[in-house]
Each structure stands twice: as C-alpha cells, then as structure tokens.
Amino acid sequence: MSGGQDGLAIELRGVTRRMGGEYVLRGIDLEVAPGKLVVLRGSNGTGKTTLLRLLATRLRPAGGQALVFGHDLTREAAAARARLGLLTVMGGSFPLLTGRENLELATALTPRRPGLPARAEAGQAEPTEAWKARTPLATLGRVGLEHGADKLVRTYSSGMKKRLGLARLLLLDPDLWLLDEPYAALDDLGKRLMDECVTAAQARGRTVFMASHESDRDHLGPDAVIELKDGTLRMFGA
Amino acid sequence: MNDLIAALTVARKDFRQELRSRATTVATLFFSAITLVMMAFGLGRDPELMRSAAPGVLWVALAFAGVIAAAQSFQADLEEGAFEQLLLLPVSRAAVYLGKLAASWLYLFVLGALMLPIALGLYGADAPASTWWLLGLVLLLGTLGLALIATFYAGLTANLQAREALLPVLMFPVIVPIMLGAVRATEAALMGSADAPLALSWVQLLGGFDLVYLVVCASIFHFVVDD
C-alpha cells in the first residue's frame, strides 16, 4: 500500500482510540498511497466506523499520529477536511430538505476545487457543458434520483438516502473517499452503481478507503484488503 | 470560504427546515402564550402587581422558548447524521454557530414581537408610543443574548441523552445578566420617555454582554462540536 513517505493519502502511526473506556484501536499503522483502493474488513464492533470517523476528523486519536495528504488530523483538521469526503451508513442528509437542496447546501459550503469546470469560461455567458454535468440535478440523475430531486429526504427509502450520499461525494469529488458500508441498503442496481462510481473515482486518481462486509465486490480489484481485529490491522488479501 | 456567506447558508437551511416542520413554531408559540396566561392567573387580580410583573413574565416565557427553539434546531440536524456531514464540509465552526444563531435569533425576535403586545394587553400594561423604538431595541438585544447562549449550550448537549434536562440547567445561570438587563430595560421603557435614559443604560449592559458572549461562544464552538 505504501507509495513512499511523501504525498501519502493516509498515514497512520501507532494510532489508538478509546470508545466507552475501552481501546477500540490499539496502535494502528497504515500507509495508503494516492489513487489506491483499500477495503477494510472486520466483524461488527471491531472499530471500522471508528477508524473511518477518525480519518474523517470527526474523532481525535488518543495516541499516535494520523495524517491525510500530509495534514495532521489533530492540528490541521480543516485542511484535511477540504480533501476528504465520508459516506456514512445512513447517508448523512438533512431529512427536511429535498435531495437537490441537500446537494446545493454541500456545494454552497465547499469552495470550488481547482481543476473542476467553471460555470462559464471567460467571455461565455452560458454555463459550459462540463459545468452542467456537475450541477446537483445532473448528479442526482447520475445516481438515479432525478425523480426524487424535489422530494423531501424524509420520504426517501434507505437506498435512496445512500444514493443521495453518493451523489454528494460525486459532486464534491474529494481526493479521499471514505466509504462506510457503501453497499448497505442498496439494491443490486445500486450496488453496481456504487461499483461504477468507485472505479471511476479511482480512475480519476481518487483514493478510496472502504469499510465493507461485501466480499463479493472483490471484482473491483482492490489494491489491498485489510482486516481490523482486536484493535489492530492485518493484511487480509490483495 | 467566506464565513459570513457560510453562516447565512446555514441560517437559510435552518429557516427552510422550520418552515417545513413548524415543530418549533408550534411548540414555542403555544408554550409562550400558555406561560403568559398561567402566570396571569397565578398573580391574582391586583392591577398594579400585574403591570409590574409584565416585563419579567414576558422574558421568562421568551427564555424558555429560546431553550425549546435551540434544542429543536439541533435535534432536526442530528437526525440521520446530517449535522456530522455538515461538519465534514470545509466550513468553520464559527460560521456554523453564527448560522444557527442567526436563525434562532430571528425566530426569537419575531416570537418576542408577537408576545410583547399580548403580554401588555393581558397584564394591563401600557407602552407609550414614544418608547416603542426602545422596546424594539431591548427586544432585539435581549433575544440576541438568549439565542447566543441557547445555541451554544444546545450544541453542547445535543448528543447527550439527558439534553432536555441539562440544557436549561446549564443555560439559565449564564443568562442572568441578559434577563436582568432585558427585564429592567423593558420596565424602564414602559414607564415612558422620562425613564428612557435609564432604559438605555440597561440596553448598553445588554449590548455589552451580547458582544462578550458572541465573541466567546463563536471562538470556542469548535470545542463543542468537535471531538
């Protein structure tokens, strides 16, 4: 998984974390190079979500050092957050907003990433085609939610909420995709869509770190499969 | 990201949610009105006592409404991990706090503007037209103070099981200066123009506390919402 010391997407050195008085993570060491797809396995309650939330800056390590793209997750959390996105099990959308409004909120609060298409090129009054393809509505269409764009999220099924979370990731397209059980609640079509999006993200050079029980998704060809057990990581397969 | 624009975006989201659920509107409107009526019954028939109690009862009703509004604001966000997703975006915690504060403040101010004439009518108090502007100013700064503290402590207790009980316990000791300033300034404003300088001195106190609370709460809100 290592791609050299400089420019690692994820770098963990002896990371520990306690939850409810017990150590869930007991000295995690991990290096993930940019552009890699890593699958994290582990039984329920072994700390997969804790590790993902720690990488997403929502939990602080109790000990050790955690870096995302060279940014220390304790001291430079804001800089790290600008380069990552987390898809949670429940999707993480506001139930009293519509799908479109949820995406508009996310884009309104996120500065435009360098390299993404501008609304209009210099001298052009109309939005560019590339920009149009990245609007909230177009992105909802990509995940099969165009019909639910203007419905409140509280009327969505679990699978639709997961698709909306995926749409948010597609729209913001962070450098590091953190996926917590991305296939949970999705139907077969949704699982294939998730596969396509993960593959496409990796092709764009994004790093994908996914916690998943779905062993039948191995056709994605992960660069590494690791297992979290008793608070430590071990190589499971590649 | 401009923090001001981010704060306005968060405030707009809170408004939009409230317009759709009306959960806070219904709860606080009825709660405030019932408080005013129940206290009127409790105070008896002495017109002078009723008149003098009007400012205090009004601000107590608004303080409780502030607790409900702020708690509800975070509760709606916490469903399905949406607030965590908001915090994952590259937006400053101060902007999130200011956005939620703006929504709570405007909401409390409108509620106060509705409750003020009801309280005055119910308690037989009179507001001279010459001091309406002063009452408006007191309402503006008083509700800001309540919203500042309520929003901060609602964020602090949002993830706790006993949040409904803890929020008022934590909040009320801190809002004593705000309550004191708001009640005294309202009393003075109801006395007419002659007491306007006295009311203004209380308004200055209110403004001072608002400023201190604003700076402190916005500066340390990241300790409240981050691990």
GROMACS .gro file of C-alpha atoms in nm:
model
  465
    1MET     CA    1   0.000   0.000   0.000
    2SER     CA    2   0.293   0.228   0.052
    3GLY     CA    3   0.372   0.480  -0.214
    4GLY     CA    4   0.667   0.638  -0.043
    5GLN     CA    5   0.681   0.870   0.255
    6ASP     CA    6   0.588   1.186   0.065
    7GLY     CA    7   0.237   1.252  -0.050
    8LEU     CA    8   0.066   0.959   0.114
    9ALA     CA    9  -0.310   0.979   0.109
   10ILE     CA   10  -0.335   0.814   0.451
   11GLU     CA   11  -0.055   0.774   0.703
   12LEU     CA   12  -0.125   0.630   1.047
   13ARG     CA   13   0.149   0.568   1.303
   14GLY     CA   14   0.057   0.388   1.624
   15VAL     CA   15  -0.293   0.536   1.628
   16THR     CA   16  -0.503   0.450   1.930
   17ARG     CA   17  -0.859   0.540   2.018
   18ARG     CA   18  -1.080   0.458   2.313
   19MET     CA   19  -1.457   0.438   2.298
   20GLY     CA   20  -1.653   0.394   2.620
   21GLY     CA   21  -1.339   0.338   2.824
   22GLU     CA   22  -1.204   0.056   2.607
   23TYR     CA   23  -0.939   0.071   2.339
   24VAL     CA   24  -1.103   0.010   2.001
   25LEU     CA   25  -0.791   0.096   1.803
   26ARG     CA   26  -0.465  -0.029   1.956
   27GLY     CA   27  -0.174   0.114   1.765
   28ILE     CA   28  -0.285   0.123   1.403
   29ASP     CA   29  -0.010   0.159   1.142
   30LEU     CA   30  -0.121   0.218   0.786
   31GLU     CA   31   0.007   0.378   0.469
   32VAL     CA   32  -0.213   0.428   0.164
   33ALA     CA   33  -0.073   0.589  -0.147
   34PRO     CA   34  -0.288   0.827  -0.355
   35GLY     CA   35  -0.511   0.664  -0.614
   36LYS     CA   36  -0.534   0.331  -0.431
   37LEU     CA   37  -0.846   0.137  -0.340
   38VAL     CA   38  -0.827  -0.023   0.004
   39VAL     CA   39  -1.102  -0.238   0.151
   40LEU     CA   40  -1.130  -0.267   0.527
   41ARG     CA   41  -1.299  -0.574   0.667
   42GLY     CA   42  -1.384  -0.676   1.018
   43SER     CA   43  -1.665  -0.812   1.229
   44ASN     CA   44  -1.934  -0.587   1.375
   45GLY     CA   45  -1.799  -0.373   1.657
   46THR     CA   46  -1.433  -0.411   1.570
   47GLY     CA   47  -1.388  -0.039   1.510
   48LYS     CA   48  -1.421   0.005   1.134
   49THR     CA   49  -1.655   0.302   1.167
   50THR     CA   50  -1.437   0.446   1.444
   51LEU     CA   51  -1.134   0.429   1.214
   52LEU     CA   52  -1.326   0.593   0.928
   53ARG     CA   53  -1.459   0.870   1.155
   54LEU     CA   54  -1.109   0.926   1.286
   55LEU     CA   55  -0.978   0.960   0.929
   56ALA     CA   56  -1.266   1.200   0.857
   57THR     CA   57  -1.153   1.422   1.152
   58ARG     CA   58  -1.471   1.355   1.349
   59LEU     CA   59  -1.280   1.164   1.618
   60ARG     CA   60  -0.938   1.252   1.755
   61PRO     CA   61  -0.675   0.985   1.801
   62ALA     CA   62  -0.598   0.920   2.167
   63GLY     CA   63  -0.241   0.847   2.072
   64GLY     CA   64  -0.013   0.816   1.771
   65GLN     CA   65  -0.011   1.028   1.458
   66ALA     CA   66  -0.269   1.041   1.182
   67LEU     CA   67  -0.211   1.226   0.854
   68VAL     CA   68  -0.428   1.270   0.545
   69PHE     CA   69  -0.236   1.405   0.246
   70GLY     CA   70   0.029   1.522   0.490
   71HIS     CA   71  -0.217   1.713   0.710
   72ASP     CA   72  -0.215   1.615   1.076
   73LEU     CA   73  -0.572   1.524   1.164
   74THR     CA   74  -0.542   1.682   1.508
   75ARG     CA   75  -0.363   2.007   1.428
   76GLU     CA   76  -0.468   2.061   1.065
   77ALA     CA   77  -0.815   1.908   1.062
   78ALA     CA   78  -0.966   2.184   0.847
   79ALA     CA   79  -0.703   2.137   0.575
   80ALA     CA   80  -0.759   1.761   0.582
   81ARG     CA   81  -1.137   1.805   0.564
   82ALA     CA   82  -1.100   2.006   0.244
   83ARG     CA   83  -0.961   1.695   0.075
   84LEU     CA   84  -1.185   1.417   0.203
   85GLY     CA   85  -1.546   1.307   0.200
   86LEU     CA   86  -1.725   1.046   0.409
   87LEU     CA   87  -2.024   0.842   0.301
   88THR     CA   88  -2.190   0.721   0.620
   89VAL     CA   89  -2.418   0.420   0.659
   90MET     CA   90  -2.728   0.642   0.679
   91GLY     CA   91  -2.622   0.878   0.401
   92GLY     CA   92  -2.599   1.188   0.624
   93SER     CA   93  -2.858   1.411   0.455
   94PHE     CA   94  -3.098   1.659   0.611
   95PRO     CA   95  -3.443   1.492   0.615
   96LEU     CA   96  -3.634   1.820   0.590
   97LEU     CA   97  -3.451   1.934   0.279
   98THR     CA   98  -3.503   1.793  -0.068
   99GLY     CA   99  -3.234   1.589  -0.238
  100ARG     CA  100  -3.145   1.884  -0.459
  101GLU     CA  101  -3.133   2.124  -0.162
  102ASN     CA  102  -2.901   1.888   0.025
  103LEU     CA  103  -2.657   1.892  -0.264
  104GLU     CA  104  -2.689   2.267  -0.312
  105LEU     CA  105  -2.609   2.314   0.057
  106ALA     CA  106  -2.298   2.099   0.026
  107THR     CA  107  -2.173   2.285  -0.279
  108ALA     CA  108  -2.253   2.625  -0.128
  109LEU     CA  109  -2.037   2.541   0.174
  110THR     CA  110  -1.750   2.394  -0.026
  111PRO     CA  111  -1.504   2.609  -0.218
  112ARG     CA  112  -1.470   2.509  -0.583
  113ARG     CA  113  -1.185   2.265  -0.617
  114PRO     CA  114  -0.905   2.360  -0.853
  115GLY     CA  115  -0.942   2.173  -1.179
  116LEU     CA  116  -1.318   2.147  -1.167
  117PRO     CA  117  -1.505   2.315  -1.451
  118ALA     CA  118  -1.607   2.676  -1.402
  119ARG     CA  119  -1.967   2.782  -1.455
  120ALA     CA  120  -1.873   2.973  -1.764
  121GLU     CA  121  -1.546   3.012  -1.948
  122ALA     CA  122  -1.411   3.362  -1.989
  123GLY     CA  123  -1.623   3.552  -2.236
  124GLN     CA  124  -1.904   3.294  -2.237
  125ALA     CA  125  -2.239   3.388  -2.090
  126GLU     CA  126  -2.374   3.035  -2.081
  127PRO     CA  127  -2.260   2.760  -1.845
  128THR     CA  128  -2.019   2.515  -2.003
  129GLU     CA  129  -2.126   2.155  -2.075
  130ALA     CA  130  -1.874   2.029  -1.823
  131TRP     CA  131  -2.023   2.256  -1.559
  132LYS     CA  132  -2.378   2.150  -1.641
  133ALA     CA  133  -2.279   1.786  -1.590
  134ARG     CA  134  -2.175   1.873  -1.235
  135THR     CA  135  -2.489   2.051  -1.120
  136PRO     CA  136  -2.685   1.899  -0.830
  137LEU     CA  137  -2.968   1.798  -1.064
  138ALA     CA  138  -2.737   1.631  -1.316
  139THR     CA  139  -2.558   1.449  -1.034
  140LEU     CA  140  -2.888   1.328  -0.891
  141GLY     CA  141  -2.963   1.194  -1.239
  142ARG     CA  142  -2.633   1.004  -1.237
  143VAL     CA  143  -2.737   0.815  -0.923
  144GLY     CA  144  -3.093   0.755  -1.044
  145LEU     CA  145  -3.259   1.012  -0.820
  146GLU     CA  146  -3.381   1.263  -1.077
  147HIS     CA  147  -3.742   1.177  -0.993
  148GLY     CA  148  -3.680   1.242  -0.623
  149ALA     CA  149  -3.478   1.562  -0.664
  150ASP     CA  150  -3.750   1.786  -0.526
  151LYS     CA  151  -3.890   1.546  -0.269
  152LEU     CA  152  -3.801   1.576   0.099
  153VAL     CA  153  -3.532   1.330   0.204
  154ARG     CA  154  -3.753   1.209   0.488
  155THR     CA  155  -3.973   1.048   0.221
  156TYR     CA  156  -3.673   0.862   0.071
  157SER     CA  157  -3.610   0.492   0.127
  158SER     CA  158  -3.280   0.385   0.289
  159GLY     CA  159  -3.137   0.301  -0.051
  160MET     CA  160  -3.233   0.641  -0.192
  161LYS     CA  161  -3.065   0.811   0.104
  162LYS     CA  162  -2.750   0.614   0.034
  163ARG     CA  163  -2.765   0.717  -0.331
  164LEU     CA  164  -2.802   1.080  -0.225
  165GLY     CA  165  -2.492   1.046  -0.008
  166LEU     CA  166  -2.312   0.903  -0.310
  167ALA     CA  167  -2.434   1.197  -0.521
  168ARG     CA  168  -2.279   1.435  -0.265
  169LEU     CA  169  -1.947   1.257  -0.297
  170LEU     CA  170  -1.967   1.266  -0.677
  171LEU     CA  171  -2.047   1.635  -0.675
  172LEU     CA  172  -1.774   1.738  -0.432
  173ASP     CA  173  -1.534   1.472  -0.566
  174PRO     CA  174  -1.282   1.487  -0.281
  175ASP     CA  175  -0.931   1.342  -0.315
  176LEU     CA  176  -1.003   1.082  -0.047
  177TRP     CA  177  -1.331   0.888  -0.049
  178LEU     CA  178  -1.410   0.731   0.287
  179LEU     CA  179  -1.696   0.484   0.249
  180ASP     CA  180  -1.864   0.320   0.548
  181GLU     CA  181  -2.058   0.013   0.436
  182PRO     CA  182  -2.136   0.174   0.097
  183TYR     CA  183  -2.341  -0.122  -0.023
  184ALA     CA  184  -2.570  -0.139   0.280
  185ALA     CA  185  -2.935  -0.072   0.190
  186LEU     CA  186  -2.862  -0.067  -0.184
  187ASP     CA  187  -3.036  -0.298  -0.432
  188ASP     CA  188  -2.839  -0.482  -0.700
  189LEU     CA  189  -2.865  -0.188  -0.937
  190GLY     CA  190  -2.747   0.045  -0.662
  191LYS     CA  191  -2.454  -0.181  -0.581
  192ARG     CA  192  -2.348  -0.181  -0.945
  193LEU     CA  193  -2.379   0.198  -0.948
  194MET     CA  194  -2.158   0.217  -0.640
  195ASP     CA  195  -1.904  -0.009  -0.809
  196GLU     CA  196  -1.902   0.212  -1.119
  197CYS     CA  197  -1.858   0.528  -0.914
  198VAL     CA  198  -1.575   0.379  -0.707
  199THR     CA  199  -1.400   0.253  -1.020
  200ALA     CA  200  -1.444   0.589  -1.193
  201ALA     CA  201  -1.318   0.776  -0.887
  202GLN     CA  202  -1.008   0.560  -0.877
  203ALA     CA  203  -0.957   0.619  -1.249
  204ARG     CA  204  -0.965   0.993  -1.177
  205GLY     CA  205  -0.687   0.942  -0.925
  206ARG     CA  206  -0.900   0.950  -0.613
  207THR     CA  207  -0.807   0.737  -0.315
  208VAL     CA  208  -1.085   0.513  -0.189
  209PHE     CA  209  -1.086   0.365   0.164
  210MET     CA  210  -1.389   0.147   0.211
  211ALA     CA  211  -1.521  -0.048   0.508
  212SER     CA  212  -1.739  -0.325   0.370
  213HIS     CA  213  -1.869  -0.669   0.454
  214GLU     CA  214  -1.943  -0.738   0.087
  215SER     CA  215  -1.679  -0.994  -0.006
  216ASP     CA  216  -1.849  -1.042  -0.344
  217ARG     CA  217  -1.733  -0.696  -0.454
  218ASP     CA  218  -1.378  -0.822  -0.498
  219HIS     CA  219  -1.414  -0.775  -0.875
  220LEU     CA  220  -1.341  -0.410  -0.801
  221GLY     CA  221  -0.981  -0.523  -0.777
  222PRO     CA  222  -0.878  -0.352  -0.456
  223ASP     CA  223  -0.512  -0.273  -0.415
  224ALA     CA  224  -0.533  -0.414  -0.066
  225VAL     CA  225  -0.779  -0.582   0.165
  226ILE     CA  226  -0.705  -0.535   0.533
  227GLU     CA  227  -0.879  -0.665   0.840
  228LEU     CA  228  -0.937  -0.488   1.167
  229LYS     CA  229  -0.934  -0.735   1.454
  230ASP     CA  230  -0.873  -0.680   1.824
  231GLY     CA  231  -0.789  -0.318   1.754
  232THR     CA  232  -0.506  -0.389   1.511
  233LEU     CA  233  -0.480  -0.419   1.134
  234ARG     CA  234  -0.355  -0.717   0.940
  235MET     CA  235  -0.320  -0.777   0.571
  236PHE     CA  236  -0.611  -0.994   0.460
  237GLY     CA  237  -0.551  -1.023   0.089
  238ALA     CA  238  -0.483  -0.825  -0.227
  239MET     CA  239  -1.493   3.017   0.208
  240ASN     CA  240  -1.632   3.338   0.336
  241ASP     CA  241  -1.759   3.270   0.687
  242LEU     CA  242  -2.039   3.522   0.653
  243ILE     CA  243  -2.178   3.356   0.341
  244ALA     CA  244  -2.143   3.014   0.507
  245ALA     CA  245  -2.329   3.139   0.815
  246LEU     CA  246  -2.610   3.278   0.600
  247THR     CA  247  -2.630   2.947   0.413
  248VAL     CA  248  -2.664   2.755   0.740
  249ALA     CA  249  -2.924   3.005   0.867
  250ARG     CA  250  -3.125   2.970   0.545
  251LYS     CA  251  -3.118   2.592   0.584
  252ASP     CA  252  -3.250   2.618   0.941
  253PHE     CA  253  -3.530   2.853   0.831
  254ARG     CA  254  -3.625   2.624   0.547
  255GLN     CA  255  -3.639   2.325   0.780
  256GLU     CA  256  -3.850   2.513   1.032
  257LEU     CA  257  -4.091   2.637   0.765
  258ARG     CA  258  -4.147   2.274   0.668
  259SER     CA  259  -4.174   2.112   1.009
  260ARG     CA  260  -4.320   2.403   1.207
  261ALA     CA  261  -4.221   2.196   1.511
  262THR     CA  262  -4.051   2.488   1.688
  263THR     CA  263  -4.315   2.740   1.585
  264VAL     CA  264  -4.600   2.537   1.726
  265ALA     CA  265  -4.414   2.440   2.046
  266THR     CA  266  -4.278   2.785   2.134
  267LEU     CA  267  -4.583   2.985   2.032
  268PHE     CA  268  -4.818   2.781   2.245
  269PHE     CA  269  -4.568   2.745   2.528
  270SER     CA  270  -4.507   3.122   2.548
  271ALA     CA  271  -4.878   3.206   2.528
  272ILE     CA  272  -4.965   2.948   2.793
  273THR     CA  273  -4.688   3.077   3.022
  274LEU     CA  274  -4.825   3.430   2.995
  275VAL     CA  275  -5.180   3.315   3.072
  276MET     CA  276  -5.084   3.082   3.359
  277MET     CA  277  -4.869   3.348   3.524
  278ALA     CA  278  -5.157   3.595   3.491
  279PHE     CA  279  -5.378   3.353   3.681
  280GLY     CA  280  -5.108   3.300   3.941
  281LEU     CA  281  -5.052   3.669   4.008
  282GLY     CA  282  -5.412   3.736   4.104
  283ARG     CA  283  -5.625   4.046   4.048
  284ASP     CA  284  -5.402   4.327   4.172
  285PRO     CA  285  -5.369   4.551   3.860
  286GLU     CA  286  -5.052   4.717   3.986
  287LEU     CA  287  -4.885   4.382   4.057
  288MET     CA  288  -4.990   4.258   3.714
  289ARG     CA  289  -4.849   4.567   3.540
  290SER     CA  290  -4.518   4.546   3.722
  291ALA     CA  291  -4.484   4.173   3.654
  292ALA     CA  292  -4.541   4.201   3.278
  293PRO     CA  293  -4.176   4.253   3.172
  294GLY     CA  294  -4.048   3.969   3.391
  295VAL     CA  295  -4.311   3.720   3.278
  296LEU     CA  296  -4.253   3.812   2.913
  297TRP     CA  297  -3.879   3.750   2.934
  298VAL     CA  298  -3.917   3.427   3.132
  299ALA     CA  299  -4.154   3.300   2.861
  300LEU     CA  300  -3.901   3.400   2.592
  301ALA     CA  301  -3.614   3.235   2.780
  302PHE     CA  302  -3.800   2.903   2.791
  303ALA     CA  303  -3.897   2.944   2.427
  304GLY     CA  304  -3.528   3.000   2.349
  305VAL     CA  305  -3.442   2.667   2.511
  306ILE     CA  306  -3.704   2.486   2.305
  307ALA     CA  307  -3.609   2.658   1.978
  308ALA     CA  308  -3.235   2.595   2.011
  309ALA     CA  309  -3.277   2.232   2.120
  310GLN     CA  310  -3.517   2.167   1.831
  311SER     CA  311  -3.279   2.329   1.584
  312PHE     CA  312  -3.001   2.082   1.671
  313GLN     CA  313  -3.238   1.789   1.705
  314ALA     CA  314  -3.354   1.832   1.344
  315ASP     CA  315  -2.990   1.838   1.231
  316LEU     CA  316  -2.880   1.534   1.427
  317GLU     CA  317  -3.124   1.300   1.254
  318GLU     CA  318  -2.951   1.055   1.022
  319GLY     CA  319  -2.607   1.204   1.082
  320ALA     CA  320  -2.675   1.517   0.877
  321PHE     CA  321  -2.506   1.751   1.125
  322GLU     CA  322  -2.192   1.538   1.116
  323GLN     CA  323  -2.196   1.560   0.738
  324LEU     CA  324  -2.224   1.939   0.766
  325LEU     CA  325  -1.922   1.942   0.996
  326LEU     CA  326  -1.726   1.736   0.743
  327LEU     CA  327  -1.752   2.016   0.491
  328PRO     CA  328  -1.465   2.265   0.492
  329VAL     CA  329  -1.664   2.527   0.682
  330SER     CA  330  -1.550   2.694   1.003
  331ARG     CA  331  -1.723   2.604   1.326
  332ALA     CA  332  -1.775   2.974   1.397
  333ALA     CA  333  -1.974   3.001   1.072
  334VAL     CA  334  -2.190   2.703   1.170
  335TYR     CA  335  -2.251   2.861   1.511
  336LEU     CA  336  -2.330   3.203   1.363
  337GLY     CA  337  -2.569   3.049   1.111
  338LYS     CA  338  -2.763   2.860   1.372
  339LEU     CA  339  -2.752   3.165   1.598
  340ALA     CA  340  -2.895   3.389   1.324
  341ALA     CA  341  -3.185   3.153   1.267
  342SER     CA  342  -3.262   3.122   1.640
  343TRP     CA  343  -3.226   3.496   1.697
  344LEU     CA  344  -3.461   3.599   1.419
  345TYR     CA  345  -3.707   3.335   1.531
  346LEU     CA  346  -3.698   3.451   1.895
  347PHE     CA  347  -3.722   3.815   1.792
  348VAL     CA  348  -4.036   3.753   1.587
  349LEU     CA  349  -4.179   3.548   1.874
  350GLY     CA  350  -4.098   3.830   2.116
  351ALA     CA  351  -4.258   4.086   1.886
  352LEU     CA  352  -4.576   3.873   1.886
  353MET     CA  353  -4.572   3.809   2.262
  354LEU     CA  354  -4.498   4.166   2.370
  355PRO     CA  355  -4.840   4.312   2.280
  356ILE     CA  356  -5.012   4.001   2.417
  357ALA     CA  357  -4.825   4.038   2.748
  358LEU     CA  358  -4.901   4.409   2.767
  359GLY     CA  359  -5.269   4.351   2.694
  360LEU     CA  360  -5.300   4.057   2.932
  361TYR     CA  361  -5.126   4.233   3.220
  362GLY     CA  362  -5.285   4.572   3.167
  363ALA     CA  363  -4.953   4.746   3.095
  364ASP     CA  364  -4.922   5.033   2.853
  365ALA     CA  365  -4.636   5.108   2.616
  366PRO     CA  366  -4.608   5.479   2.534
  367ALA     CA  367  -4.561   5.534   2.160
  368SER     CA  368  -4.255   5.749   2.235
  369THR     CA  369  -4.064   5.444   2.363
  370TRP     CA  370  -4.167   5.183   2.106
  371TRP     CA  371  -3.827   5.218   1.941
  372LEU     CA  372  -3.667   5.148   2.276
  373LEU     CA  373  -3.879   4.839   2.332
  374GLY     CA  374  -3.779   4.721   1.984
  375LEU     CA  375  -3.413   4.771   2.070
  376VAL     CA  376  -3.450   4.583   2.401
  377LEU     CA  377  -3.626   4.300   2.221
  378LEU     CA  378  -3.353   4.289   1.957
  379LEU     CA  379  -3.065   4.275   2.205
  380GLY     CA  380  -3.243   4.063   2.465
  381THR     CA  381  -3.342   3.792   2.219
  382LEU     CA  382  -2.988   3.802   2.075
  383GLY     CA  383  -2.848   3.732   2.421
  384LEU     CA  384  -3.088   3.443   2.477
  385ALA     CA  385  -3.016   3.299   2.132
  386LEU     CA  386  -2.638   3.329   2.183
  387ILE     CA  387  -2.643   3.118   2.498
  388ALA     CA  388  -2.921   2.880   2.393
  389THR     CA  389  -2.749   2.796   2.063
  390PHE     CA  390  -2.415   2.736   2.233
  391TYR     CA  391  -2.548   2.508   2.505
  392ALA     CA  392  -2.788   2.329   2.269
  393GLY     CA  393  -2.481   2.235   2.063
  394LEU     CA  394  -2.301   2.124   2.379
  395THR     CA  395  -2.586   1.899   2.495
  396ALA     CA  396  -2.709   1.785   2.154
  397ASN     CA  397  -2.550   1.440   2.178
  398LEU     CA  398  -2.636   1.379   2.543
  399GLN     CA  399  -2.924   1.160   2.649
  400ALA     CA  400  -3.040   1.398   2.923
  401ARG     CA  401  -3.020   1.705   2.696
  402GLU     CA  402  -3.375   1.826   2.770
  403ALA     CA  403  -3.298   1.844   3.141
  404LEU     CA  404  -2.939   1.964   3.109
  405LEU     CA  405  -2.994   2.248   2.863
  406PRO     CA  406  -3.195   2.477   3.095
  407VAL     CA  407  -2.979   2.382   3.395
  408LEU     CA  408  -2.664   2.490   3.210
  409MET     CA  409  -2.816   2.783   3.028
  410PHE     CA  410  -3.019   2.969   3.288
  411PRO     CA  411  -2.736   3.066   3.526
  412VAL     CA  412  -2.546   3.215   3.232
  413ILE     CA  413  -2.838   3.421   3.102
  414VAL     CA  414  -2.892   3.601   3.435
  415PRO     CA  415  -2.722   3.922   3.312
  416ILE     CA  416  -2.926   3.911   2.991
  417MET     CA  417  -3.251   3.856   3.180
  418LEU     CA  418  -3.169   4.130   3.428
  419GLY     CA  419  -3.084   4.380   3.155
  420ALA     CA  420  -3.382   4.288   2.938
  421VAL     CA  421  -3.638   4.298   3.221
  422ARG     CA  422  -3.509   4.625   3.369
  423ALA     CA  423  -3.482   4.791   3.029
  424THR     CA  424  -3.836   4.680   2.940
  425GLU     CA  425  -3.966   4.813   3.274
  426ALA     CA  426  -3.798   5.147   3.218
  427ALA     CA  427  -3.922   5.170   2.859
  428LEU     CA  428  -4.280   5.105   2.973
  429MET     CA  429  -4.252   5.400   3.214
  430GLY     CA  430  -4.225   5.642   2.921
  431SER     CA  431  -3.973   5.889   2.785
  432ALA     CA  432  -3.876   6.017   3.128
  433ASP     CA  433  -3.711   5.684   3.206
  434ALA     CA  434  -3.557   5.642   2.860
  435PRO     CA  435  -3.202   5.723   2.985
  436LEU     CA  436  -3.236   5.452   3.250
  437ALA     CA  437  -3.360   5.207   2.986
  438LEU     CA  438  -3.070   5.298   2.761
  439SER     CA  439  -2.818   5.227   3.037
  440TRP     CA  440  -2.966   4.875   3.069
  441VAL     CA  441  -2.961   4.843   2.691
  442GLN     CA  442  -2.589   4.924   2.699
  443LEU     CA  443  -2.539   4.647   2.953
  444LEU     CA  444  -2.733   4.409   2.729
  445GLY     CA  445  -2.526   4.508   2.429
  446GLY     CA  446  -2.204   4.461   2.625
  447PHE     CA  447  -2.297   4.111   2.740
  448ASP     CA  448  -2.415   4.021   2.390
  449LEU     CA  449  -2.080   4.124   2.248
  450VAL     CA  450  -1.883   3.926   2.507
  451TYR     CA  451  -2.099   3.616   2.462
  452LEU     CA  452  -2.082   3.645   2.082
  453VAL     CA  453  -1.702   3.656   2.076
  454VAL     CA  454  -1.658   3.382   2.337
  455CYS     CA  455  -1.921   3.141   2.200
  456ALA     CA  456  -1.812   3.177   1.836
  457SER     CA  457  -1.446   3.132   1.935
  458ILE     CA  458  -1.491   2.814   2.135
  459PHE     CA  459  -1.777   2.648   1.945
  460HIS     CA  460  -1.532   2.405   1.786
  461PHE     CA  461  -1.472   2.256   2.132
  462VAL     CA  462  -1.846   2.192   2.148
  463VAL     CA  463  -1.894   2.015   1.815
  464ASP     CA  464  -1.554   1.857   1.755
  465ASP     CA  465  -1.417   1.559   1.942
   0.00000   0.00000   0.00000
